[in-house]
């Protein structure tokens, strides 16, 4: 039987894995809040409809609660809005992860959606890296530039301190391709940032640190 005092001393209860980031430049103003131990509740408005739809998927399938507000210079294009939201979301996730104690750390999976299959493999290592092999076959999804999907994950991986590999094996519909990328990353992230009950308070590295 676990006593009350033992439960209260657990690191999870002592420091919830949450963070809020405010980021402001001449191009964008952003506020992001995350709770890594959430239930996938999202409230996301970036001014870019397709991007909101993708970020909703990222939250829902990672179970990371996300509140995001971005006001960007979308009169130019969506580039700064997407990239800077990736930076702010990555920083929030990194801050919420703290020392990365007790996390599973590694995860990968193949995610299917109709005719499309995409793999995401990641290491929540503190070392940022992105390998992105996703062949879109059109420059746009509606008004959204498909190349911005990579821009988002580049910014996110660099600032979250995550090594991220994404590969679309096959697929023809560009909305499906983008959606499998976000959902595959979300599902892998969900596993990798989960607390491993066999190493609750340990940093999962023989180096003893997961800070970049
Ligand atoms: Mn969709």
Short mmCIF file of C-alpha atoms and ligand atoms in Angstrom, two decimals, residues 53-54 57 113 175 179, ligand 1:
data_model
loop_
_atom_site.label_atom_id
_atom_site.label_comp_id
_atom_site.label_asym_id
_atom_site.label_seq_id
_atom_site.Cartn_x
_atom_site.Cartn_y
_atom_site.Cartn_z
CA UNK A 53 -7.07 21.50 -38.97
CA UNK A 54 -3.62 19.86 -38.88
CA UNK A 57 -5.01 16.48 -35.27
CA UNK A 113 -5.29 6.95 -44.14
CA UNK A 175 -4.70 16.44 -47.93
CA UNK A 179 -2.86 14.60 -42.45
MN1 LIG B 1 -8.76 16.20 -43.05
#
